[in-house]
PDB file of N, CA and C in Angstrom:
ATOM      1  N   MET A  21      56.986 116.045  67.925  1.00  0.00           N
ATOM      2  CA  MET A  21      57.619 115.003  68.755  1.00  0.00           C
ATOM      3  C   MET A  21      58.962 114.634  68.111  1.00  0.00           C
ATOM      4  N   LYS A  22      59.074 114.535  66.781  1.00  0.00           N
ATOM      5  CA  LYS A  22      60.368 114.236  66.096  1.00  0.00           C
ATOM      6  C   LYS A  22      61.404 115.289  66.404  1.00  0.00           C
ATOM      7  N   ALA A  23      60.988 116.491  66.612  1.00  0.00           N
ATOM      8  CA  ALA A  23      61.906 117.560  66.946  1.00  0.00           C
ATOM      9  C   ALA A  23      62.641 117.374  68.278  1.00  0.00           C
ATOM     10  N   ILE A  24      62.057 116.676  69.112  1.00  0.00           N
ATOM     11  CA  ILE A  24      62.683 116.362  70.427  1.00  0.00           C
ATOM     12  C   ILE A  24      63.535 115.052  70.342  1.00  0.00           C
ATOM     13  N   ILE A  25      63.007 114.010  69.661  1.00  0.00           N
ATOM     14  CA  ILE A  25      63.567 112.713  69.676  1.00  0.00           C
ATOM     15  C   ILE A  25      64.929 112.706  68.958  1.00  0.00           C
ATOM     16  N   ILE A  26      65.045 113.352  67.736  1.00  0.00           N
ATOM     17  CA  ILE A  26      66.199 113.388  67.017  1.00  0.00           C
ATOM     18  C   ILE A  26      67.389 114.086  67.770  1.00  0.00           C
ATOM     19  N   PRO A  27      67.316 115.237  68.363  1.00  0.00           N
ATOM     20  CA  PRO A  27      68.437 115.816  69.183  1.00  0.00           C
ATOM     21  C   PRO A  27      68.792 115.021  70.331  1.00  0.00           C
ATOM     22  N   LEU A  28      67.756 114.290  70.927  1.00  0.00           N
ATOM     23  CA  LEU A  28      68.049 113.465  72.099  1.00  0.00           C
ATOM     24  C   LEU A  28      68.821 112.191  71.688  1.00  0.00           C
ATOM     25  N   ILE A  29      68.593 111.574  70.618  1.00  0.00           N
ATOM     26  CA  ILE A  29      69.452 110.539  69.997  1.00  0.00           C
ATOM     27  C   ILE A  29      70.834 110.980  69.835  1.00  0.00           C
ATOM     28  N   PHE A  30      70.990 112.141  69.084  1.00  0.00           N
ATOM     29  CA  PHE A  30      72.345 112.676  68.915  1.00  0.00           C
ATOM     30  C   PHE A  30      73.118 112.890  70.234  1.00  0.00           C
ATOM     31  N   LEU A  31      72.404 113.394  71.183  1.00  0.00           N
ATOM     32  CA  LEU A  31      73.066 113.515  72.484  1.00  0.00           C
ATOM     33  C   LEU A  31      73.463 112.281  73.134  1.00  0.00           C
ATOM     34  N   VAL A  32      72.727 111.288  73.073  1.00  0.00           N
ATOM     35  CA  VAL A  32      73.045 109.998  73.717  1.00  0.00           C
ATOM     36  C   VAL A  32      74.160 109.301  72.867  1.00  0.00           C
ATOM     37  N   VAL A  33      74.257 109.385  71.648  1.00  0.00           N
ATOM     38  CA  VAL A  33      75.283 108.876  70.795  1.00  0.00           C
ATOM     39  C   VAL A  33      76.532 109.580  70.985  1.00  0.00           C
ATOM     40  N   LEU A  34      76.481 110.914  71.021  1.00  0.00           N
ATOM     41  CA  LEU A  34      77.812 111.751  70.975  1.00  0.00           C
ATOM     42  C   LEU A  34      78.379 112.033  72.389  1.00  0.00           C
ATOM     43  N   LEU A  35      77.529 111.920  73.444  1.00  0.00           N
ATOM     44  CA  LEU A  35      78.095 112.256  74.716  1.00  0.00           C
ATOM     45  C   LEU A  35      79.204 111.442  75.145  1.00  0.00           C
ATOM     46  N   PRO A  36      79.346 110.171  74.869  1.00  0.00           N
ATOM     47  CA  PRO A  36      80.518 109.338  75.247  1.00  0.00           C
ATOM     48  C   PRO A  36      81.713 109.735  74.504  1.00  0.00           C
ATOM     49  N   VAL A  37      81.603 110.246  73.363  1.00  0.00           N
ATOM     50  CA  VAL A  37      82.751 110.734  72.497  1.00  0.00           C
ATOM     51  C   VAL A  37      83.440 111.880  73.187  1.00  0.00           C
ATOM     52  N   PHE A  38      82.608 112.778  73.704  1.00  0.00           N
ATOM     53  CA  PHE A  38      83.105 114.011  74.382  1.00  0.00           C
ATOM     54  C   PHE A  38      83.684 113.816  75.711  1.00  0.00           C
ATOM     55  N   THR A  39      83.082 112.928  76.397  1.00  0.00           N
ATOM     56  CA  THR A  39      83.502 112.648  77.804  1.00  0.00           C
ATOM     57  C   THR A  39      84.574 111.603  77.935  1.00  0.00           C
ATOM     58  N   HIS A  40      85.002 110.945  76.905  1.00  0.00           N
ATOM     59  CA  HIS A  40      86.060 109.872  76.942  1.00  0.00           C
ATOM     60  C   HIS A  40      87.325 110.414  77.332  1.00  0.00           C
ATOM     61  N   GLY A  41      87.700 111.649  76.839  1.00  0.00           N
ATOM     62  CA  GLY A  41      89.018 112.274  77.128  1.00  0.00           C
ATOM     63  C   GLY A  41      89.073 112.835  78.540  1.00  0.00           C
ATOM     64  N   GLN A  42      88.017 112.868  79.223  1.00  0.00           N
ATOM     65  CA  GLN A  42      88.021 113.491  80.625  1.00  0.00           C
ATOM     66  C   GLN A  42      88.074 112.380  81.748  1.00  0.00           C
ATOM     67  N   ARG A  43      88.755 111.345  81.449  1.00  0.00           N
ATOM     68  CA  ARG A  43      88.833 110.126  82.290  1.00  0.00           C
ATOM     69  C   ARG A  43      89.562 110.595  83.628  1.00  0.00           C
ATOM     70  N   GLN A  44      89.014 110.227  84.785  1.00  0.00           N
ATOM     71  CA  GLN A  44      89.705 110.627  86.027  1.00  0.00           C
ATOM     72  C   GLN A  44      90.686 109.387  86.406  1.00  0.00           C
ATOM     73  N   PHE A  45      91.892 109.683  86.811  1.00  0.00           N
ATOM     74  CA  PHE A  45      92.787 108.634  87.108  1.00  0.00           C
ATOM     75  C   PHE A  45      92.849 108.559  88.655  1.00  0.00           C
ATOM     76  N   LYS A  46      93.139 107.327  89.065  1.00  0.00           N
ATOM     77  CA  LYS A  46      93.214 107.110  90.552  1.00  0.00           C
ATOM     78  C   LYS A  46      94.759 107.108  90.865  1.00  0.00           C
ATOM     79  N   TYR A  47      95.098 107.893  91.878  1.00  0.00           N
ATOM     80  CA  TYR A  47      96.556 107.984  92.299  1.00  0.00           C
ATOM     81  C   TYR A  47      96.713 107.232  93.570  1.00  0.00           C
ATOM     82  N   CYS A  48      97.884 106.621  93.672  1.00  0.00           N
ATOM     83  CA  CYS A  48      98.347 105.889  94.918  1.00  0.00           C
ATOM     84  C   CYS A  48      99.699 106.417  95.310  1.00  0.00           C
ATOM     85  N   PRO A  49      99.970 106.295  96.606  1.00  0.00           N
ATOM     86  CA  PRO A  49     101.386 106.687  97.009  1.00  0.00           C
ATOM     87  C   PRO A  49     102.481 105.833  96.414  1.00  0.00           C
ATOM     88  N   ALA A  50     103.455 106.378  95.905  1.00  0.00           N
ATOM     89  CA  ALA A  50     104.658 105.722  95.423  1.00  0.00           C
ATOM     90  C   ALA A  50     105.604 105.363  96.560  1.00  0.00           C
ATOM     91  N   PRO A  51     106.420 104.324  96.444  1.00  0.00           N
ATOM     92  CA  PRO A  51     107.359 104.071  97.483  1.00  0.00           C
ATOM     93  C   PRO A  51     108.401 105.258  97.629  1.00  0.00           C
ATOM     94  N   PRO A  52     108.697 105.684  98.877  1.00  0.00           N
ATOM     95  CA  PRO A  52     109.625 106.799  98.947  1.00  0.00           C
ATOM     96  C   PRO A  52     110.961 106.537  98.453  1.00  0.00           C
ATOM     97  N   LEU A  53     111.611 107.485  98.047  1.00  0.00           N
ATOM     98  CA  LEU A  53     112.865 107.391  97.313  1.00  0.00           C
ATOM     99  C   LEU A  53     113.887 108.201  98.159  1.00  0.00           C
ATOM    100  N   ALA A  54     114.992 107.542  98.586  1.00  0.00           N
ATOM    101  CA  ALA A  54     116.131 108.111  99.415  1.00  0.00           C
ATOM    102  C   ALA A  54     116.674 109.293  98.613  1.00  0.00           C
ATOM    103  N   ARG A  55     117.148 110.226  99.493  1.00  0.00           N
ATOM    104  CA  ARG A  55     117.762 111.432  98.884  1.00  0.00           C
ATOM    105  C   ARG A  55     118.899 111.801  99.887  1.00  0.00           C
ATOM    106  N   ARG A  56     120.007 112.119  99.395  1.00  0.00           N
ATOM    107  CA  ARG A  56     121.106 112.518 100.328  1.00  0.00           C
ATOM    108  C   ARG A  56     120.920 114.041 100.764  1.00  0.00           C
ATOM    109  N   GLY A  57     121.196 114.353 101.914  1.00  0.00           N
ATOM    110  CA  GLY A  57     121.090 115.742 102.345  1.00  0.00           C
ATOM    111  C   GLY A  57     119.647 116.016 102.941  1.00  0.00           C
ATOM    112  N   SER A  58     119.568 117.090 103.639  1.00  0.00           N
ATOM    113  CA  SER A  58     118.221 117.472 104.156  1.00  0.00           C
ATOM    114  C   SER A  58     117.416 118.204 102.997  1.00  0.00           C
ATOM    115  N   CYS A  59     116.191 118.357 103.287  1.00  0.00           N
ATOM    116  CA  CYS A  59     115.286 118.982 102.291  1.00  0.00           C
ATOM    117  C   CYS A  59     115.746 120.465 101.966  1.00  0.00           C
ATOM    118  N   SER A  60     116.297 121.073 102.954  1.00  0.00           N
ATOM    119  CA  SER A  60     116.648 122.485 102.813  1.00  0.00           C
ATOM    120  C   SER A  60     118.091 122.628 102.225  1.00  0.00           C
ATOM    121  N   SER A  61     118.817 121.492 102.255  1.00  0.00           N
ATOM    122  CA  SER A  61     120.221 121.683 101.755  1.00  0.00           C
ATOM    123  C   SER A  61     120.202 121.835 100.145  1.00  0.00           C
ATOM    124  N   ASN A  62     121.285 122.415  99.780  1.00  0.00           N
ATOM    125  CA  ASN A  62     121.388 122.643  98.286  1.00  0.00           C
ATOM    126  C   ASN A  62     122.103 121.493  97.689  1.00  0.00           C
ATOM    127  N   VAL A  63     121.472 120.503  97.183  1.00  0.00           N
ATOM    128  CA  VAL A  63     122.035 119.355  96.627  1.00  0.00           C
ATOM    129  C   VAL A  63     121.835 119.335  95.041  1.00  0.00           C
ATOM    130  N   ASP A  64     122.604 118.340  94.428  1.00  0.00           N
ATOM    131  CA  ASP A  64     122.590 118.411  92.930  1.00  0.00           C
ATOM    132  C   ASP A  64     121.159 118.015  92.323  1.00  0.00           C
ATOM    133  N   LEU A  65     120.581 117.051  92.977  1.00  0.00           N
ATOM    134  CA  LEU A  65     119.226 116.610  92.400  1.00  0.00           C
ATOM    135  C   LEU A  65     118.074 116.967  93.416  1.00  0.00           C
ATOM    136  N   THR A  66     117.091 117.517  92.807  1.00  0.00           N
ATOM    137  CA  THR A  66     115.831 117.842  93.592  1.00  0.00           C
ATOM    138  C   THR A  66     114.885 116.571  93.543  1.00  0.00           C
ATOM    139  N   CYS A  67     113.934 116.625  94.345  1.00  0.00           N
ATOM    140  CA  CYS A  67     112.984 115.494  94.399  1.00  0.00           C
ATOM    141  C   CYS A  67     112.316 115.314  93.088  1.00  0.00           C
ATOM    142  N   PHE A  68     111.987 116.436  92.426  1.00  0.00           N
ATOM    143  CA  PHE A  68     111.436 116.446  91.141  1.00  0.00           C
ATOM    144  C   PHE A  68     112.268 115.522  90.168  1.00  0.00           C
ATOM    145  N   ASP A  69     113.537 115.848  90.196  1.00  0.00           N
ATOM    146  CA  ASP A  69     114.493 115.160  89.261  1.00  0.00           C
ATOM    147  C   ASP A  69     114.515 113.670  89.648  1.00  0.00           C
ATOM    148  N   ILE A  70     114.577 113.370  90.922  1.00  0.00           N
ATOM    149  CA  ILE A  70     114.723 111.900  91.353  1.00  0.00           C
ATOM    150  C   ILE A  70     113.476 111.157  91.098  1.00  0.00           C
ATOM    151  N   VAL A  71     112.303 111.675  91.245  1.00  0.00           N
ATOM    152  CA  VAL A  71     111.065 111.025  90.937  1.00  0.00           C
ATOM    153  C   VAL A  71     110.858 110.799  89.440  1.00  0.00           C
ATOM    154  N   LEU A  72     111.195 111.847  88.662  1.00  0.00           N
ATOM    155  CA  LEU A  72     111.136 111.675  87.246  1.00  0.00           C
ATOM    156  C   LEU A  72     112.126 110.691  86.696  1.00  0.00           C
ATOM    157  N   ALA A  73     113.276 110.483  87.366  1.00  0.00           N
ATOM    158  CA  ALA A  73     114.252 109.532  86.909  1.00  0.00           C
ATOM    159  C   ALA A  73     113.779 108.103  87.258  1.00  0.00           C
ATOM    160  N   ASN A  74     113.010 107.878  88.326  1.00  0.00           N
ATOM    161  CA  ASN A  74     112.486 106.702  88.736  1.00  0.00           C
ATOM    162  C   ASN A  74     111.174 106.155  88.201  1.00  0.00           C
ATOM    163  N   TYR A  75     110.412 107.007  87.786  1.00  0.00           N
ATOM    164  CA  TYR A  75     109.052 106.624  87.324  1.00  0.00           C
ATOM    165  C   TYR A  75     108.786 107.232  85.880  1.00  0.00           C
ATOM    166  N   PRO A  76     108.285 106.383  85.023  1.00  0.00           N
ATOM    167  CA  PRO A  76     108.058 107.036  83.659  1.00  0.00           C
ATOM    168  C   PRO A  76     106.971 108.010  83.638  1.00  0.00           C
ATOM    169  N   ALA A  77     106.971 108.867  82.634  1.00  0.00           N
ATOM    170  CA  ALA A  77     106.022 109.935  82.566  1.00  0.00           C
ATOM    171  C   ALA A  77     104.562 109.449  82.405  1.00  0.00           C
ATOM    172  N   SER A  78     104.475 108.145  81.955  1.00  0.00           N
ATOM    173  CA  SER A  78     103.128 107.575  81.758  1.00  0.00           C
ATOM    174  C   SER A  78     102.416 107.296  83.071  1.00  0.00           C
ATOM    175  N   LEU A  79     103.210 107.282  84.230  1.00  0.00           N
ATOM    176  CA  LEU A  79     102.591 107.178  85.487  1.00  0.00           C
ATOM    177  C   LEU A  79     102.182 108.510  86.074  1.00  0.00           C
ATOM    178  N   MET A  80     102.488 109.622  85.480  1.00  0.00           N
ATOM    179  CA  MET A  80     102.139 110.904  85.757  1.00  0.00           C
ATOM    180  C   MET A  80     102.362 111.206  87.258  1.00  0.00           C
ATOM    181  N   PRO A  81     103.663 111.240  87.722  1.00  0.00           N
ATOM    182  CA  PRO A  81     103.968 111.523  89.189  1.00  0.00           C
ATOM    183  C   PRO A  81     103.371 112.870  89.547  1.00  0.00           C
ATOM    184  N   THR A  82     102.829 113.049  90.630  1.00  0.00           N
ATOM    185  CA  THR A  82     102.283 114.247  91.162  1.00  0.00           C
ATOM    186  C   THR A  82     102.524 114.344  92.620  1.00  0.00           C
ATOM    187  N   ARG A  83     102.261 115.603  93.192  1.00  0.00           N
ATOM    188  CA  ARG A  83     102.298 115.761  94.686  1.00  0.00           C
ATOM    189  C   ARG A  83     103.797 115.380  95.138  1.00  0.00           C
ATOM    190  N   ILE A  84     104.750 115.755  94.413  1.00  0.00           N
ATOM    191  CA  ILE A  84     106.125 115.444  94.818  1.00  0.00           C
ATOM    192  C   ILE A  84     106.565 116.340  95.965  1.00  0.00           C
ATOM    193  N   ARG A  85     107.052 115.609  97.006  1.00  0.00           N
ATOM    194  CA  ARG A  85     107.512 116.415  98.249  1.00  0.00           C
ATOM    195  C   ARG A  85     108.780 115.795  98.811  1.00  0.00           C
ATOM    196  N   CYS A  86     109.475 116.592  99.525  1.00  0.00           N
ATOM    197  CA  CYS A  86     110.646 116.241 100.170  1.00  0.00           C
ATOM    198  C   CYS A  86     110.349 116.155 101.718  1.00  0.00           C
ATOM    199  N   VAL A  87     110.719 115.025 102.378  1.00  0.00           N
ATOM    200  CA  VAL A  87     110.486 114.868 103.844  1.00  0.00           C
ATOM    201  C   VAL A  87     111.785 114.523 104.437  1.00  0.00           C
ATOM    202  N   ASP A  88     112.199 115.266 105.490  1.00  0.00           N
ATOM    203  CA  ASP A  88     113.346 114.956 106.297  1.00  0.00           C
ATOM    204  C   ASP A  88     113.122 113.757 107.173  1.00  0.00           C
ATOM    205  N   VAL A  89     113.984 112.786 107.101  1.00  0.00           N
ATOM    206  CA  VAL A  89     113.895 111.624 108.001  1.00  0.00           C
ATOM    207  C   VAL A  89     115.087 111.498 108.933  1.00  0.00           C
ATOM    208  N   GLY A  90     115.985 112.336 109.011  1.00  0.00           N
ATOM    209  CA  GLY A  90     117.147 112.318 109.950  1.00  0.00           C
ATOM    210  C   GLY A  90     118.122 113.411 109.517  1.00  0.00           C
ATOM    211  N   PRO A  91     119.181 113.539 110.357  1.00  0.00           N
ATOM    212  CA  PRO A  91     120.269 114.439 109.939  1.00  0.00           C
ATOM    213  C   PRO A  91     120.898 114.100 108.654  1.00  0.00           C
ATOM    214  N   ASN A  92     120.898 115.039 107.688  1.00  0.00           N
ATOM    215  CA  ASN A  92     121.482 114.833 106.355  1.00  0.00           C
ATOM    216  C   ASN A  92     120.850 113.643 105.575  1.00  0.00           C
ATOM    217  N   LYS A  93     119.527 113.349 105.885  1.00  0.00           N
ATOM    218  CA  LYS A  93     118.801 112.304 105.232  1.00  0.00           C
ATOM    219  C   LYS A  93     117.405 112.818 104.899  1.00  0.00           C
ATOM    220  N   SER A  94     116.953 112.485 103.722  1.00  0.00           N
ATOM    221  CA  SER A  94     115.531 112.877 103.400  1.00  0.00           C
ATOM    222  C   SER A  94     114.982 111.909 102.402  1.00  0.00           C
ATOM    223  N   GLN A  95     113.754 111.945 102.113  1.00  0.00           N
ATOM    224  CA  GLN A  95     112.984 111.058 101.206  1.00  0.00           C
ATOM    225  C   GLN A  95     112.164 111.927 100.382  1.00  0.00           C
ATOM    226  N   CYS A  96     112.068 111.500  99.062  1.00  0.00           N
ATOM    227  CA  CYS A  96     111.039 112.140  98.155  1.00  0.00           C
ATOM    228  C   CYS A  96     109.872 111.227  98.092  1.00  0.00           C
ATOM    229  N   THR A  97     108.734 111.819  98.334  1.00  0.00           N
ATOM    230  CA  THR A  97     107.416 111.135  98.333  1.00  0.00           C
ATOM    231  C   THR A  97     106.607 111.684  97.124  1.00  0.00           C
ATOM    232  N   SER A  98     105.797 110.860  96.560  1.00  0.00           N
ATOM    233  CA  SER A  98     104.966 111.323  95.444  1.00  0.00           C
ATOM    234  C   SER A  98     103.784 110.322  95.279  1.00  0.00           C
ATOM    235  N   GLN A  99     102.919 110.687  94.377  1.00  0.00           N
ATOM    236  CA  GLN A  99     101.861 109.828  94.044  1.00  0.00           C
ATOM    237  C   GLN A  99     101.841 109.516  92.539  1.00  0.00           C
ATOM    238  N   ILE A 100     101.541 108.315  92.179  1.00  0.00           N
ATOM    239  CA  ILE A 100     101.587 107.825  90.780  1.00  0.00           C
ATOM    240  C   ILE A 100     100.267 107.207  90.445  1.00  0.00           C
ATOM    241  N   ILE A 101      99.969 107.052  89.199  1.00  0.00           N
ATOM    242  CA  ILE A 101      98.757 106.345  88.730  1.00  0.00           C
ATOM    243  C   ILE A 101      98.718 104.845  89.150  1.00  0.00           C
ATOM    244  N   CYS A 102      97.765 104.435  89.899  1.00  0.00           N
ATOM    245  CA  CYS A 102      97.569 103.042  90.280  1.00  0.00           C
ATOM    246  C   CYS A 102      97.254 102.225  89.024  1.00  0.00           C
ATOM    247  N   ASN A 103      97.738 100.961  89.058  1.00  0.00           N
ATOM    248  CA  ASN A 103      97.345  99.993  88.017  1.00  0.00           C
ATOM    249  C   ASN A 103      96.046  99.302  88.290  1.00  0.00           C
TER     250      ASN A 103
END
Protein backbone atom coordinates (compact mmCIF):
# COMPACT_ATOMS: atom_id res chain seq x y z
CA MET A 1 0.00 0.00 0.00
CA LYS A 2 2.86 2.40 0.86
CA ALA A 3 4.35 1.74 -2.58
CA ILE A 4 1.32 3.44 -4.15
CA ILE A 5 0.73 6.22 -1.60
CA ILE A 6 4.24 7.74 -1.62
CA PRO A 7 4.46 8.22 -5.43
CA LEU A 8 0.90 9.59 -5.42
CA ILE A 9 1.83 12.18 -2.78
CA PHE A 10 4.89 13.24 -4.79
CA LEU A 11 2.72 13.58 -7.89
CA VAL A 12 0.17 15.78 -6.10
CA VAL A 13 2.91 17.96 -4.59
CA LEU A 14 5.08 18.34 -7.72
CA LEU A 15 2.40 18.63 -10.42
CA PRO A 16 1.71 22.36 -9.79
CA VAL A 17 5.44 23.09 -10.04
CA PHE A 18 5.65 21.66 -13.56
CA THR A 19 2.37 23.10 -14.87
CA HIS A 20 2.91 26.64 -13.52
CA GLY A 21 5.01 27.69 -16.53
CA GLN A 22 2.37 26.48 -18.98
CA ARG A 23 -0.14 29.20 -18.15
CA GLN A 24 -2.51 30.10 -20.97
CA PHE A 25 -2.94 33.80 -21.66
CA LYS A 26 -6.20 35.40 -22.77
CA TYR A 27 -5.82 37.63 -25.83
CA CYS A 28 -8.08 40.56 -26.74
CA PRO A 29 -8.19 42.73 -29.86
CA ALA A 30 -5.98 45.81 -29.57
CA PRO A 31 -7.25 49.16 -30.88
CA PRO A 32 -6.37 49.50 -34.58
CA LEU A 33 -3.36 51.65 -35.40
CA ALA A 34 -3.40 53.97 -38.42
CA ARG A 35 -0.83 53.40 -41.14
CA ARG A 36 -0.19 55.53 -44.19
CA GLY A 37 -0.38 53.83 -47.54
CA SER A 38 -2.18 50.68 -48.56
CA CYS A 39 -1.19 47.29 -47.24
CA SER A 40 0.44 46.37 -50.54
CA SER A 41 2.40 49.63 -50.83
CA ASN A 42 6.08 49.69 -49.98
CA VAL A 43 6.24 52.03 -46.96
CA ASP A 44 8.93 52.64 -44.36
CA LEU A 45 7.19 50.94 -41.42
CA THR A 46 5.46 47.58 -41.50
CA CYS A 47 2.55 46.76 -39.21
CA PHE A 48 4.91 44.62 -37.19
CA ASP A 49 7.11 47.67 -36.52
CA ILE A 50 4.12 49.91 -35.72
CA VAL A 51 2.54 47.45 -33.29
CA LEU A 52 5.82 46.79 -31.49
CA ALA A 53 6.44 50.54 -31.19
CA ASN A 54 3.01 51.06 -29.56
CA TYR A 55 2.69 48.04 -27.28
CA PRO A 56 5.34 46.71 -24.89
CA ALA A 57 6.68 43.22 -25.38
CA SER A 58 5.10 42.21 -22.07
CA LEU A 59 1.67 42.38 -23.79
CA MET A 60 2.97 39.84 -26.34
CA PRO A 61 1.28 41.22 -29.49
CA THR A 62 0.17 38.49 -31.85
CA ARG A 63 -1.90 38.05 -35.03
CA ILE A 64 -0.57 41.29 -36.50
CA ARG A 65 -2.36 42.12 -39.75
CA CYS A 66 -2.74 44.99 -42.17
CA VAL A 67 -6.26 45.97 -43.28
CA ASP A 68 -6.98 48.44 -46.11
CA VAL A 69 -9.59 51.02 -45.03
CA GLY A 70 -9.51 53.33 -48.05
CA PRO A 71 -7.31 54.62 -50.84
CA ASN A 72 -3.79 55.05 -49.44
CA LYS A 73 -5.05 54.29 -45.91
CA SER A 74 -4.68 51.16 -43.85
CA GLN A 75 -4.80 49.99 -40.26
CA CYS A 76 -2.71 47.57 -38.28
CA THR A 77 -4.73 45.16 -36.19
CA SER A 78 -3.41 42.80 -33.56
CA GLN A 79 -4.24 41.01 -30.36
CA ILE A 80 -2.60 41.63 -26.99
CA ILE A 81 -2.85 40.02 -23.57
CA CYS A 82 -5.94 41.20 -21.69
CA ASN A 83 -5.60 42.59 -18.18
